[in-house]
Amino acid sequence: MKLRKITLKGFKTFPRKTEIEYKEGINIIIGPNGSGKSNIVDAVKWALGEKSIKSLRGGNMDDVIFKGNDQGMLPSNFASVSMIFDNQDRKLRLDVDEVEIERAFSKDKASKFMINKKRAKLKEIVSLFADTGITSNSYAIIEQGKINNLLLSSSQEKRVIFEEAA
Amino acid sequence: MKLRKITLKGFKTFPRKTEIEYKEGINIIIGPNGSGKSNIVDAVKWALGEKSIKSLRGGNMDDVIFKGNDQGMLPSNFASVSMIFDNQDRKLRLDVDEVEIERAFSKDKASKFMINKKRAKLKEIVSLFADTGITSNSYAIIEQGKINNLLLSSSQEKRVIFEEAA
Amino acid sequence: IAEKFSRTIENINRHFDKTFKAMFEGGEATVIMLSPEDPLETGVDIQVKLPGKNIEVLSLTSGGEKALIAASLIFAIFLQNPSPVCILDEVDASMDAANIEKFFKMIKKFSSEIQFIVITHNKKSMEFADTLYGVTMEQKGVSKILSVHFKNKKNNDDIL
Amino acid sequence: IAEKFSRTIENINRHFDKTFKAMFEGGEATVIMLSPEDPLETGVDIQVKLPGKNIEVLSLTSGGEKALIAASLIFAIFLQNPSPVCILDEVDASMDAANIEKFFKMIKKFSSEIQFIVITHNKKSMEFADTLYGVTMEQKGVSKILSVHFKNKKNNDDIL
Ligand SMILES: Nc1ncnc2c1ncn2[C@@H]1O[C@H](COP(=O)(O)OP(=O)(O)OP(=O)(O)O)[C@@H](O)[C@H]1O
Ligand SMILES: Nc1ncnc2c1ncn2[C@@H]1O[C@H](COP(=O)(O)OP(=O)(O)OP(=O)(O)O)[C@@H](O)[C@H]1O
Ligand SMILES: [Mg+2]
Ligand SMILES: [Mg+2]
């Protein structure tokens, strides 16, 4: 199972449709402070069903929608993020070689989820990815400034991480 | 008022008496991970009367005493840190050109404080430095990983910082 | 199930000592159940001894040491049960040059099986990229993915 | 006293906009009393607008942006009431090369009046040292202060 492509539109600092194709091996992202690198990580977590806006550095869910700039570019009406996974090894329990998940959100509405272009519930997305190790709060996603949390976590919090690895 | 010299003995990774003379302007400390750079910052806070062992990254106060190494070097019996300040501008309200403060601590005993080699109470050290901006929890001492705390602090915590600047 | 959890902890314990020793070139590391008689409920903790030093009070370790210890633990969990994708956002921020080298060499070993997405500001780290992505803000407040380099390892210097 | 506090906030507000603009080459920053009618009790908060972007939700700012905003605020407080000594432990860890330059240039301006003690791993940062200290562990677990260079600015390259 590999992440092939992530598509962002209206999400944080990505007002226009932006596609990022990831390859095998080591993909390294660089760029100046504030350019949008960590926003891509937020997009991955959000598309995987992240419920807590705080862990996306926001105050309320509207904060994921592009707010415009001071050069007259208007705020977006909605945010959407989709991710396409290579599923040839069938790690995701769907009998297809490619799985696309998508999340879309408009102000004051609930998020809409899609699996392979069909409407789905959040819990379907969560259960689909549950055993893959790729979840919005996976220990395999280490946000900026958070690497030490693993060590500082309580013995019960550590237990949860080891249970997932079992 | 300037920091002239800091002397460590038995403190964390400084078992033998170590003197560090600081100059005017920009003093930069470099070195490998775990070599003892942040321990010097801990020493400054500790000598200024830091009460919370947690903010020195310890579990109990014994943690500031050198614990030995795995090459047979024995733990120290006590930890001491002294700092000498140039006081020609009389920012510290003592009528002397040089002020030396010292803190010493042995296992299971209370810390001993000295001002210019005379026994002093912790509260005397704290009040001596209170209006100088150099206190163990001063906003002018930014520990590793802590720079964002200023922004994330509550409006009341920010108030306290601005009050000190008044 | 209790059996399974105990066995998982034992395995990760062995893996952790291995990854830790590779990362720190010495020392020891263990994963321990705080109440081994109660595998279903017990909390779990780790204990490390850095080369040359005695058993650590974890909180006393330095910023860079904490990052490397955490990385060793995550790699140990990967040896038990690899995640297909691993995303690391500036975890090398507190590492010195020598440790960045060791850290990315370990990433390299896992990268045949695990897809890594790494964000960094460090020039040494960038050298380990198979593919390099630049993010910039050409237009104010708008992110642009500037380029995707499929790096030929021999031509590192051309690109950077 | 209420008068004094309000005046202090006004002053720091002016200083903050100045240091922020110098640090970010544009934008605006303010310090505001949440309840201006109650200077004795009111909480205080800051608000910033980064160049090209709209007014920030502070939590949404990036790691590097947070560090620079915090630094600008501390320098603003220094303009109001300088601390004789300022100790900075790896605050440049999340900054890109361009921002490290701006950050240390501002430190340089204050360094005639404030004594700085800065810990860093970054080669660009080290170039701003008047005096450089190396810490190593020659003997296991024992810190040693290796050298104190009184740097002649013209000879930067010799030493590094
Ligand atoms: N909804 C939004 N609309 C517009 N801009 C946003 C939105 N959410 C976040 N931003 C902007 O995104 C920027 C932060 O982006 P990000 O955290 O991805 O930076 P980064 O590239 O990781 O930088 P660093 O290297 O400092 O960590 C902030 O300036 C913030 O104002
Ligand atoms: N009481 C003590 N006795 C012996 N060693 C100690 C004691 N307290 C702390 N240490 C050791 O000090 C080391 C950490 O030192 P310090 O935090 O100063 O490193 P650093 O130079 O700041 O590294 P980094 O660049 O990673 O931040 C740890 O390895 C820890 O084991
Ligand atoms: Mg970031
Ligand atoms: Mg440190």
XYZ file of C-alpha atoms and ligand atoms in Angstrom:
716
model
C 0.000 0.000 0.000
C 1.484 3.335 -1.041
C 0.293 6.921 -1.180
C 0.243 7.858 -4.871
C -1.256 11.314 -4.977
C -2.795 13.943 -2.776
C -5.043 16.643 -4.263
C -5.864 19.806 -2.321
C -8.377 22.491 -3.249
C -9.426 25.328 -0.976
C -7.540 23.721 1.902
C -5.538 26.198 4.024
C -2.933 27.758 1.695
C -3.970 25.737 -1.378
C -6.901 27.704 -2.913
C -6.404 26.319 -6.387
C -6.449 22.627 -7.193
C -2.958 21.320 -6.388
C -1.840 17.764 -7.048
C 1.197 16.250 -5.374
C 2.383 12.864 -6.614
C 4.444 10.901 -4.138
C 6.954 8.232 -5.088
C 8.387 5.182 -3.358
C 11.243 5.566 -0.937
C 12.225 8.853 0.648
C 10.200 11.919 -0.378
C 11.611 15.134 1.074
C 9.694 18.423 1.204
C 11.570 21.690 1.648
C 10.623 25.366 1.563
C 10.642 28.640 3.495
C 8.871 29.164 6.822
C 5.124 29.491 6.393
C 5.105 28.264 2.786
C 2.658 25.411 3.448
C 4.696 22.254 4.170
C 2.996 21.361 7.471
C -0.358 22.271 5.907
C 0.150 19.247 3.639
C 0.523 17.045 6.736
C -2.665 18.603 8.137
C -4.402 17.754 4.850
C -3.424 14.084 5.158
C -4.706 13.892 8.738
C -7.888 15.741 7.816
C -8.629 13.460 4.876
C -8.120 10.447 7.153
C -10.933 11.761 9.335
C -9.205 13.915 11.954
C -11.991 15.170 14.258
C -10.032 17.572 16.426
C -9.461 20.948 14.758
C -6.941 21.712 17.491
C -4.626 19.020 16.200
C -4.798 20.763 12.828
C -3.732 23.979 14.600
C -7.151 25.542 14.060
C -9.725 27.161 16.329
C -12.817 25.962 14.488
C -13.339 23.775 11.428
C -13.775 26.831 9.146
C -10.044 27.394 9.675
C -9.218 24.699 7.115
C -10.843 26.716 4.316
C -8.546 29.161 2.474
C -9.252 32.618 3.920
C -7.945 34.727 1.044
C -4.895 36.982 1.012
C -4.330 40.731 1.268
C -3.901 41.030 -2.500
C -7.617 40.709 -3.196
C -7.774 36.941 -3.621
C -11.127 35.864 -2.231
C -11.641 33.218 0.426
C -12.636 29.786 -0.862
C -16.159 28.477 -0.354
C -15.091 24.990 0.564
C -12.034 22.850 1.224
C -11.423 19.430 -0.233
C -8.587 16.946 0.030
C -8.395 13.631 -1.774
C -5.763 10.914 -1.541
C -5.171 8.055 -3.956
C -3.571 4.881 -2.596
C -2.026 2.009 -4.482
C -3.835 -1.032 -3.063
C -2.348 -3.901 -5.059
C -1.372 -5.663 -1.837
C -5.010 -5.360 -0.692
C -3.988 -3.920 2.689
C -7.142 -1.840 2.465
C -9.987 -4.326 2.518
C -11.503 -3.337 -0.820
C -11.038 -5.515 -3.862
C -9.594 -2.743 -6.076
C -6.018 -1.859 -7.092
C -6.544 1.827 -6.366
C -8.436 3.471 -3.505
C -9.329 7.146 -3.470
C -10.676 8.818 -0.352
C -11.927 12.377 -0.300
C -13.134 14.821 2.300
C -14.946 18.053 1.487
C -16.149 20.738 3.842
C -18.146 23.953 3.431
C -18.732 26.584 6.093
C -21.434 25.594 8.582
C -21.981 22.181 7.038
C -20.801 18.743 8.004
C -17.871 17.207 6.166
C -18.688 14.960 3.198
C -16.628 11.806 2.716
C -16.127 9.732 -0.397
C -14.511 6.357 -1.053
C -13.836 5.824 -4.772
C -16.258 8.601 -5.658
C -19.124 7.045 -3.659
C -20.536 8.858 -0.641
C -19.310 7.307 2.628
C -19.520 7.912 6.359
C -16.578 9.057 8.470
C -16.646 5.782 10.388
C -16.290 3.853 7.125
C -13.095 5.764 6.320
C -11.796 5.210 9.852
C -12.523 1.468 9.838
C -11.090 1.083 6.319
C -7.735 2.443 7.476
C -7.894 1.129 11.042
C -5.549 -1.822 10.617
C -3.168 -0.219 8.160
C -1.271 1.945 10.626
C -2.347 4.996 8.626
C -4.772 6.851 10.848
C -5.065 10.528 11.672
C -3.421 9.981 15.071
C -1.001 7.229 14.024
C 2.404 7.161 15.736
C 3.702 7.014 12.123
C 2.638 10.610 11.544
C 4.918 12.866 13.585
C 3.831 16.507 13.479
C 6.218 19.413 13.861
C 7.419 19.747 17.445
C 5.720 16.524 18.534
C 8.485 13.909 18.382
C 9.166 14.156 22.105
C 5.537 13.488 23.029
C 6.092 9.787 22.476
C 8.686 9.684 25.266
C 6.785 12.005 27.578
C 3.505 10.093 27.216
C 2.081 8.135 30.152
C 2.536 4.391 30.539
C -1.101 3.909 29.506
C -0.728 6.077 26.407
C 2.361 4.064 25.470
C 0.320 0.901 25.972
C -2.191 2.066 23.353
C 0.593 2.562 20.811
C 2.007 -0.907 21.439
C -1.481 -2.413 21.202
C -1.882 -0.969 17.736
C 1.429 -2.530 16.743
C 0.281 -5.937 17.955
C 25.042 44.543 34.736
C 26.709 41.650 32.935
C 27.292 37.980 33.620
C 31.059 37.555 33.957
C 31.535 33.963 34.978
C 29.627 30.854 35.879
C 31.293 28.075 37.891
C 29.798 24.576 38.044
C 30.876 21.709 40.264
C 28.977 18.452 40.648
C 26.069 19.916 38.668
C 24.556 17.496 36.125
C 27.328 16.700 33.606
C 29.939 18.927 35.257
C 31.463 16.778 38.056
C 34.736 18.686 38.137
C 34.954 22.406 38.770
C 34.305 24.115 35.440
C 34.518 27.842 34.896
C 32.917 29.557 31.933
C 33.740 33.235 31.368
C 31.194 35.117 29.326
C 31.957 38.249 27.328
C 29.932 41.221 26.144
C 27.853 40.942 23.012
C 26.895 37.653 21.420
C 28.170 34.485 23.092
C 27.370 31.354 21.111
C 27.564 27.831 22.524
C 27.809 24.859 20.188
C 28.377 21.129 20.614
C 26.955 17.662 19.938
C 23.600 16.426 21.216
C 23.718 15.585 24.901
C 27.077 17.282 25.496
C 25.770 19.610 28.234
C 24.773 22.926 26.580
C 21.233 23.079 27.987
C 22.582 21.883 31.325
C 24.415 25.232 31.516
C 21.075 27.022 31.096
C 19.622 24.813 33.854
C 22.562 25.834 36.057
C 21.796 29.532 35.565
C 18.110 29.034 36.446
C 19.005 26.871 39.420
C 21.494 29.389 40.810
C 18.828 32.109 40.450
C 16.620 30.089 42.784
C 14.524 27.884 40.497
C 12.197 25.910 42.788
C 10.605 23.570 40.281
C 12.815 20.590 39.470
C 10.485 19.843 36.557
C 11.565 23.013 34.800
C 15.134 21.734 35.123
C 13.966 18.507 33.412
C 14.428 16.520 36.640
C 12.204 14.235 38.684
C 13.532 15.200 42.109
C 16.173 17.672 43.273
C 18.828 14.928 43.539
C 18.759 14.871 39.733
C 20.946 17.988 39.581
C 23.853 16.156 41.217
C 26.240 14.354 38.846
C 25.287 10.671 38.904
C 28.558 9.212 37.656
C 29.223 7.461 34.341
C 29.594 3.844 33.246
C 33.398 4.131 33.228
C 33.684 3.972 37.005
C 33.522 7.696 37.723
C 31.668 8.054 41.006
C 28.599 10.208 41.565
C 29.247 13.581 43.165
C 28.220 14.252 46.755
C 26.883 17.695 46.068
C 26.176 20.172 43.291
C 27.162 23.819 43.325
C 26.789 26.650 40.841
C 28.063 30.175 41.313
C 27.669 33.195 39.057
C 29.669 36.418 39.149
C 28.001 39.578 37.854
C 29.584 42.890 36.948
C 27.549 45.377 38.969
C 29.220 48.687 38.141
C 25.869 50.108 37.048
C 24.441 49.102 40.463
C 21.440 47.403 38.864
C 21.688 44.917 41.714
C 20.974 46.911 44.842
C 24.274 46.148 46.567
C 27.005 48.764 46.777
C 29.714 46.570 45.224
C 31.179 46.402 41.711
C 30.964 42.628 41.634
C 28.240 40.346 42.951
C 28.654 36.602 43.310
C 25.739 34.337 44.055
C 26.093 30.650 44.786
C 23.786 27.731 45.343
C 24.924 24.398 46.778
C 22.900 21.266 47.317
C 23.616 17.862 48.894
C 21.339 14.830 48.800
C 18.488 15.032 51.309
C 19.435 18.500 52.482
C 18.072 21.928 51.690
C 19.915 24.137 49.234
C 22.415 26.605 50.680
C 22.598 30.063 49.151
C 25.403 32.625 49.279
C 25.695 36.254 48.242
C 29.333 37.394 48.080
C 30.385 34.418 50.185
C 27.902 35.232 52.963
C 25.091 32.836 53.770
C 21.768 34.087 52.404
C 18.163 32.967 52.106
C 16.545 32.002 48.818
C 14.149 34.923 49.114
C 17.103 37.307 49.392
C 18.475 36.047 46.079
C 15.038 36.293 44.489
C 14.424 39.834 45.707
C 17.965 40.922 44.751
C 17.345 39.937 41.143
C 13.614 40.717 41.076
C 13.790 44.027 39.204
C 16.682 43.167 36.930
C 14.772 41.006 34.484
C 17.093 38.111 35.348
C 14.972 35.631 37.234
C 14.681 31.864 36.923
C 11.413 32.187 34.978
C 12.239 35.392 33.100
C 10.881 35.749 29.570
C 14.535 36.598 28.722
C 15.555 32.980 29.348
C 14.099 30.837 26.566
C 14.647 27.121 27.149
C 14.933 24.596 24.357
C 11.574 23.965 22.707
C 9.862 26.693 24.702
C 9.868 29.703 22.361
C 6.293 29.058 21.235
C 4.958 29.026 24.790
C 4.985 32.818 24.805
C 2.466 32.929 21.954
C 0.364 30.060 23.233
C 0.116 31.484 26.758
C -3.199 32.778 28.097
C -4.102 36.458 28.118
C -3.515 36.522 31.883
C -0.091 34.884 31.576
C 0.804 37.444 28.913
C -0.349 40.159 31.296
C 2.165 38.993 33.897
C 5.000 39.277 31.384
C 3.992 42.804 30.403
C 3.650 43.777 34.049
C 7.251 42.773 34.653
C 8.300 44.951 31.730
C 6.488 47.955 33.199
C -4.924 -11.926 23.833
C -2.927 -11.335 26.990
C -0.470 -13.828 25.520
C -0.333 -11.909 22.266
C 0.304 -8.574 23.962
C 3.119 -9.970 26.130
C 4.719 -11.495 23.071
C 4.421 -8.207 21.149
C 6.110 -6.351 23.997
C 8.903 -8.941 24.106
C 9.458 -8.596 20.382
C 9.451 -4.814 20.382
C 11.788 -4.964 23.362
C 14.306 -6.940 21.286
C 13.843 -4.676 18.259
C 14.219 -1.534 20.370
C 17.551 -2.643 21.788
C 18.704 -3.279 18.220
C 17.542 0.028 16.707
C 18.785 1.955 19.750
C 22.254 0.410 19.511
C 22.359 1.187 15.790
C 21.261 4.769 16.392
C 23.545 5.508 19.366
C 26.390 3.127 18.511
C 26.154 1.492 21.909
C 24.126 1.657 25.096
C 20.986 -0.369 25.853
C 17.256 0.088 25.644
C 14.285 -1.849 26.946
C 10.525 -1.790 26.786
C 9.019 -2.966 30.046
C 5.567 -3.814 31.312
C 5.037 -2.028 34.610
C 2.800 -4.869 35.870
C 3.906 -7.983 33.958
C 1.434 -10.135 35.891
C -1.404 -8.151 34.338
C -0.780 -8.007 30.557
C -4.328 -6.915 29.796
C -4.145 -3.691 31.761
C -0.489 -2.938 32.440
C 1.070 0.315 31.441
C 4.239 0.144 29.371
C 7.386 2.226 29.711
C 10.828 2.431 28.211
C 14.234 2.568 29.833
C 17.475 3.561 28.166
C 21.163 3.744 28.934
C 23.111 6.012 26.602
C 26.703 5.044 25.718
C 29.063 6.164 28.472
C 26.271 7.237 30.752
C 24.251 5.419 33.381
C 20.573 4.483 33.230
C 18.715 7.618 32.196
C 16.049 9.587 33.912
C 14.257 10.121 30.592
C 13.288 13.713 31.335
C 16.948 14.681 31.832
C 17.927 13.654 28.303
C 18.715 16.417 25.839
C 16.448 17.605 23.039
C 18.432 15.770 20.399
C 18.702 12.619 22.505
C 14.916 12.547 23.025
C 14.308 12.803 19.276
C 16.708 9.938 18.551
C 15.324 7.742 21.336
C 11.782 8.313 20.048
C 12.916 7.584 16.487
C 14.578 4.328 17.626
C 11.341 3.297 19.329
C 9.249 4.030 16.253
C 11.643 2.045 14.063
C 11.420 -0.814 16.580
C 7.636 -0.786 16.224
C 8.126 -0.772 12.433
C 10.271 -3.920 12.737
C 7.304 -5.537 14.470
C 4.605 -4.148 12.198
C 5.632 -1.694 9.473
C 3.316 1.153 8.598
C 3.068 1.556 4.780
C 3.606 5.320 5.044
C 5.557 7.395 7.573
C 5.310 11.192 7.708
C 7.998 13.128 9.589
C 7.686 16.898 9.997
C 11.029 18.495 10.957
C 11.970 15.762 13.443
C 15.625 16.519 12.679
C 15.278 20.092 13.992
C 17.164 19.345 17.219
C 19.714 16.892 15.826
C 23.398 17.630 15.279
C 25.054 16.773 11.969
C 26.387 13.385 13.066
C 22.998 12.270 14.376
C 21.152 13.459 11.272
C 23.446 11.167 9.319
C 22.614 8.162 11.536
C 18.919 8.967 11.594
C 18.545 9.205 7.827
C 20.709 6.139 7.254
C 18.183 4.211 9.317
C 15.321 5.767 7.353
C 17.118 4.623 4.211
C 17.182 1.017 5.437
C 13.419 1.045 6.007
C 12.615 2.951 2.811
C 12.521 -0.144 0.613
C 9.466 -1.235 2.579
C 8.053 1.999 3.992
C 7.201 5.125 2.035
C 8.633 8.180 3.816
C 7.457 11.766 3.518
C 9.906 13.994 5.352
C 9.845 17.761 5.882
C 13.155 19.414 6.679
C 15.162 22.639 6.595
C 18.496 20.825 6.880
C 20.878 20.557 3.940
C 22.353 17.261 5.130
C 18.908 15.712 5.415
C 17.979 16.787 1.897
C 20.827 14.700 0.483
C 18.948 11.544 1.418
C 15.972 12.327 -0.794
C 14.952 9.984 -3.591
C 12.488 12.684 -4.615
C 12.631 16.353 -3.605
C 9.631 18.702 -3.464
C 9.899 22.469 -3.048
C 7.026 24.458 -1.547
C 7.013 28.212 -2.057
C 4.622 31.148 -1.957
C 5.045 32.869 -5.290
C 1.655 34.464 -4.943
C 1.025 35.922 -1.491
C -0.525 33.457 0.904
C -0.782 30.775 -1.791
C 1.337 27.621 -1.664
C 2.899 26.365 -4.828
C 4.621 23.045 -5.265
C 7.601 24.212 -7.247
C 9.195 21.070 -8.533
C 9.492 17.355 -8.221
C 13.028 16.116 -8.754
C 13.494 12.460 -9.399
C 17.016 12.471 -8.084
C 19.705 10.446 -9.732
C 21.907 9.711 -6.755
C 25.071 10.461 -8.704
C 23.844 13.918 -9.583
C 23.059 15.138 -6.059
C 25.266 18.150 -6.396
C 23.689 19.339 -9.611
C 20.292 19.689 -7.994
C 21.382 21.178 -4.692
C -0.702 52.232 38.448
C -3.505 51.524 36.029
C -2.209 54.530 34.115
C 1.303 53.110 34.103
C 0.193 49.717 32.828
C -1.880 51.212 30.009
C 1.057 53.353 28.979
C 3.400 50.374 29.048
C 1.039 48.411 26.815
C 0.798 51.356 24.395
C 4.574 51.616 24.242
C 5.155 47.904 23.739
C 2.412 48.004 21.104
C 4.394 50.587 19.136
C 7.672 48.732 19.638
C 6.100 45.432 18.594
C 4.852 46.815 15.302
C 8.385 48.106 14.676
C 10.259 44.908 15.534
C 7.671 42.790 13.705
C 7.982 44.868 10.531
C 11.780 44.637 10.734
C 11.625 40.869 11.264
C 9.034 40.106 8.570
C 9.765 42.963 6.193
C 6.169 44.068 6.267
C 2.864 43.178 7.878
C 1.514 44.559 11.147
C 1.451 43.573 14.780
C -0.406 44.845 17.819
C -0.590 44.234 21.533
C -4.131 44.716 22.804
C -5.828 44.832 26.180
C -8.849 42.583 26.075
C -10.739 44.847 28.502
C -9.223 48.327 28.039
C -11.690 49.781 30.556
C -10.111 47.643 33.254
C -6.322 48.096 33.067
C -5.728 46.600 36.493
C -7.173 43.213 35.648
C -7.388 42.939 31.888
C -5.734 40.123 30.027
C -3.439 41.027 27.167
C -3.161 39.434 23.741
C -1.328 39.954 20.500
C -2.587 40.100 16.944
C -0.488 39.851 13.807
C -0.870 40.128 10.075
C 1.952 38.533 8.103
C 3.001 40.143 4.797
C 0.677 39.025 2.006
C -1.660 37.229 4.357
C -4.713 38.347 6.300
C -5.025 38.726 10.062
C -3.721 35.516 11.580
C -5.364 32.944 13.724
C -2.197 32.612 15.800
C -2.466 28.847 16.179
C -2.471 28.395 12.390
C 0.928 30.023 11.968
C 3.863 27.797 11.097
C 6.585 26.662 13.478
C 9.087 29.129 12.093
C 6.561 31.968 12.020
C 5.691 31.386 15.695
C 9.356 31.565 16.678
C 9.864 34.831 14.794
C 6.656 36.384 16.142
C 7.680 35.459 19.691
C 11.166 36.853 19.085
C 9.718 40.113 17.762
C 7.585 40.407 20.885
C 10.525 39.786 23.197
C 12.596 42.393 21.373
C 9.669 44.810 21.688
C 9.675 44.260 25.442
C 13.443 44.824 25.399
C 12.881 48.196 23.695
C 10.651 49.088 26.609
C 12.830 47.647 29.360
C 15.975 45.762 28.333
C 17.068 42.756 30.325
C 20.869 42.834 30.932
C 21.225 39.201 29.867
C 19.222 37.126 27.370
C 19.656 33.358 27.087
C 18.340 31.601 23.955
C 18.491 27.813 23.707
C 18.104 26.631 20.090
C 15.331 29.099 19.241
C 16.539 29.021 15.632
C 15.769 25.294 15.328
C 12.648 25.864 13.206
C 13.876 28.846 11.194
C 14.871 28.761 7.538
C 18.162 30.306 6.395
C 16.691 33.671 5.441
C 14.915 34.063 8.765
C 17.974 33.046 10.774
C 19.756 35.908 9.059
C 17.052 38.420 10.026
C 16.759 37.062 13.558
C 20.470 37.288 14.324
C 20.766 40.697 12.678
C 18.218 41.915 15.193
C 20.127 40.223 18.025
C 23.207 42.054 16.773
C 21.449 45.425 17.065
C 20.542 44.730 20.687
C 23.903 43.194 21.580
C 25.584 46.500 22.353
C 23.199 46.846 25.284
C 22.176 43.260 26.068
C 24.496 40.339 26.698
C 23.330 37.324 24.662
C 24.070 33.684 25.372
C 22.836 31.624 22.442
C 22.885 27.856 21.937
C 22.655 26.635 18.357
C 23.422 23.795 15.937
C 23.174 26.042 12.890
C 26.254 27.075 10.919
C 24.702 30.364 9.772
C 23.889 31.307 13.351
C 27.418 30.604 14.517
C 28.750 33.266 12.159
C 27.178 35.952 14.337
C 29.203 35.041 17.417
C 31.493 37.551 19.061
C 32.683 34.666 21.232
C 32.264 30.961 20.475
C 32.190 28.182 23.069
C 32.376 24.494 22.265
C 30.940 21.894 24.628
C 32.020 18.273 24.198
C 32.157 15.036 26.131
C 35.719 13.864 25.837
C 35.299 11.730 28.930
C 32.075 9.734 28.958
C 29.202 11.589 30.549
C 31.416 14.556 31.483
C 31.009 17.934 29.818
C 34.082 19.842 28.807
C 34.170 23.410 27.607
C 36.565 23.008 24.730
C 37.497 26.512 23.722
C 36.657 30.154 23.881
C 37.330 31.983 20.631
C 37.434 35.715 20.738
C 36.476 36.062 17.126
C 38.026 38.709 14.971
C 35.168 39.389 12.607
C 37.473 39.477 9.591
C 38.762 36.004 10.359
C 35.419 34.206 10.578
C 36.418 31.627 8.029
C 39.660 30.681 9.755
C 37.819 29.627 12.884
C 34.851 27.909 11.269
N -7.308 28.611 6.186
C -6.200 29.294 5.859
N -6.243 30.268 4.938
C -5.128 30.966 4.594
N -3.905 30.742 5.133
C -3.815 29.758 6.063
C -4.943 28.995 6.466
N -4.519 28.099 7.408
C -3.202 28.303 7.575
N -2.779 29.300 6.772
C -1.410 29.831 6.713
O -0.482 28.788 6.553
C 0.767 29.236 7.075
C 1.478 28.113 7.789
O 1.761 27.095 6.893
P 2.637 25.836 7.326
O 2.449 25.553 8.773
O 2.339 24.740 6.379
O 4.115 26.369 7.077
P 5.445 25.521 6.962
O 5.845 25.465 5.535
O 5.288 24.217 7.663
O 6.500 26.429 7.715
P 7.641 26.086 8.805
O 8.863 25.731 8.038
O 7.823 27.366 9.543
O 7.151 24.991 9.681
C 0.448 30.366 8.047
O 1.054 31.562 7.596
C -1.047 30.489 8.019
O -1.455 31.823 8.051
N 22.619 14.579 37.273
C 23.150 14.133 36.140
N 24.205 13.286 36.149
C 24.754 12.836 34.990
N 24.304 13.160 33.755
C 23.241 14.007 33.688
C 22.628 14.533 34.858
N 21.611 15.343 34.469
C 21.594 15.328 33.117
N 22.574 14.527 32.647
C 22.860 14.224 31.258
O 22.940 15.414 30.493
C 22.606 15.086 29.154
C 21.812 16.204 28.536
O 22.547 17.359 28.498
P 22.027 18.659 27.760
O 20.533 18.724 27.806
O 22.748 19.820 28.306
O 22.471 18.406 26.246
P 22.580 19.452 25.063
O 24.012 19.759 24.843
O 21.690 20.605 25.323
O 22.071 18.620 23.809
P 21.069 18.978 22.614
O 21.896 19.630 21.554
O 20.548 17.660 22.169
O 20.001 19.867 23.141
C 21.801 13.804 29.184
O 22.479 12.792 28.478
C 21.700 13.455 30.641
O 21.841 12.088 30.860
Mg 5.971 23.437 9.431
Mg 19.890 21.230 24.550
